[in-house]
């Protein structure tokens, strides 16, 4: 009985103590922020969406405390009110507020500057601002165990969706072929892939050798690495004006962006591809609600779409992943879409 009473009185005592101290001795946040900065901080906390607030330096469970308080009491009128919430201390609040102030003062517009910084971490090599503005077309290349798929997109005017001009799957049948035969096949694939300003591939998965990995799996990994190395070398020689022209997006990044990753396993891309293609032809009401820029949406040439629809299950899957890879590069690296970046950042935590 004594333990039950003590357990009930302790939280009540803490709440009373906090309010007592705050009332009599101005308990709480002894900060160095200016009045203007405090006003900005409160404005961000009171007016931002949960997704926008999650971009700052705050844990998810503490963010839920803020949202619950706002839902019950309305807007915060002072920073000290936040200290009344559970799990909030002076250091935690200082760090949270500092992240808001720094975001507001960064050159280039806060979140856009943060987006550039995050993009440099997910793309290799870095894409400079000068080159980013020059990209008018891109081609994503998806390398499978024994196949290569590619999808070329052209960026149109600011208010028009990007268009898929090429979309193809090519079987290598390379599991037992000699390295010279594989080289000839890659050379042939190079002739089929159309010219573009930038090529994008996914960074290959690198795993340390372990007793559980058998010889067959090692051979498959080696062969796939050979294909990627050959493709990278050949594609990098395509353009003399745009150098480098081959970029690598972080592994699983496209799958995280579109929610097709469960653990470390990719789920089917078919539904996701349908949604991507539908976004480019959605109605005006839906477009107004979407935070994706028009150029970040996709439309497809009818003949190109027919090739995808005529492909079998395995081919469709790799072609779908290829499309997702291209759209991911388009939204994160070229358009620096805040909505897409926030999704990736949130899922990578």
JSON list of C-alpha atoms in Angstrom, two decimals, residues 143-148 170-179 181-183 185-186 219-220 222-224 226-227 230:
[
{"chain": "A", "resi": 143, "resn": "UNK", "atom": "CA", "xyz": [22.17, -3.55, -62.35]},
{"chain": "A", "resi": 144, "resn": "UNK", "atom": "CA", "xyz": [20.81, -6.96, -61.37]},
{"chain": "A", "resi": 145, "resn": "UNK", "atom": "CA", "xyz": [22.56, -10.28, -60.98]},
{"chain": "A", "resi": 146, "resn": "UNK", "atom": "CA", "xyz": [22.24, -11.05, -64.67]},
{"chain": "A", "resi": 147, "resn": "UNK", "atom": "CA", "xyz": [20.49, -8.01, -66.14]},
{"chain": "A", "resi": 148, "resn": "UNK", "atom": "CA", "xyz": [20.73, -4.29, -66.73]},
{"chain": "A", "resi": 170, "resn": "UNK", "atom": "CA", "xyz": [18.21, -6.27, -70.97]},
{"chain": "A", "resi": 171, "resn": "UNK", "atom": "CA", "xyz": [19.10, -9.83, -69.93]},
{"chain": "A", "resi": 172, "resn": "UNK", "atom": "CA", "xyz": [22.83, -10.60, -69.77]},
{"chain": "A", "resi": 173, "resn": "UNK", "atom": "CA", "xyz": [22.66, -14.37, -69.23]},
{"chain": "A", "resi": 174, "resn": "UNK", "atom": "CA", "xyz": [26.06, -13.92, -67.62]},
{"chain": "A", "resi": 175, "resn": "UNK", "atom": "CA", "xyz": [26.08, -16.41, -64.74]},
{"chain": "A", "resi": 176, "resn": "UNK", "atom": "CA", "xyz": [28.43, -18.84, -66.48]},
{"chain": "A", "resi": 177, "resn": "UNK", "atom": "CA", "xyz": [29.90, -16.65, -69.20]},
{"chain": "A", "resi": 178, "resn": "UNK", "atom": "CA", "xyz": [33.58, -15.82, -69.39]},
{"chain": "A", "resi": 179, "resn": "UNK", "atom": "CA", "xyz": [34.73, -12.34, -68.45]},
{"chain": "A", "resi": 181, "resn": "UNK", "atom": "CA", "xyz": [31.86, -12.53, -73.04]},
{"chain": "A", "resi": 182, "resn": "UNK", "atom": "CA", "xyz": [30.52, -10.35, -70.26]},
{"chain": "A", "resi": 183, "resn": "UNK", "atom": "CA", "xyz": [32.60, -7.44, -71.54]},
{"chain": "A", "resi": 185, "resn": "UNK", "atom": "CA", "xyz": [27.59, -7.82, -73.59]},
{"chain": "A", "resi": 186, "resn": "UNK", "atom": "CA", "xyz": [28.27, -4.67, -71.56]},
{"chain": "A", "resi": 219, "resn": "UNK", "atom": "CA", "xyz": [30.63, -15.58, -57.06]},
{"chain": "A", "resi": 220, "resn": "UNK", "atom": "CA", "xyz": [27.32, -13.78, -57.64]},
{"chain": "A", "resi": 222, "resn": "UNK", "atom": "CA", "xyz": [31.79, -10.65, -57.62]},
{"chain": "A", "resi": 223, "resn": "UNK", "atom": "CA", "xyz": [29.99, -10.87, -60.97]},
{"chain": "A", "resi": 224, "resn": "UNK", "atom": "CA", "xyz": [27.59, -8.09, -60.07]},
{"chain": "A", "resi": 226, "resn": "UNK", "atom": "CA", "xyz": [32.21, -6.58, -62.28]},
{"chain": "A", "resi": 227, "resn": "UNK", "atom": "CA", "xyz": [29.12, -5.46, -64.19]},
{"chain": "A", "resi": 230, "resn": "UNK", "atom": "CA", "xyz": [32.30, -1.95, -66.33]}
]
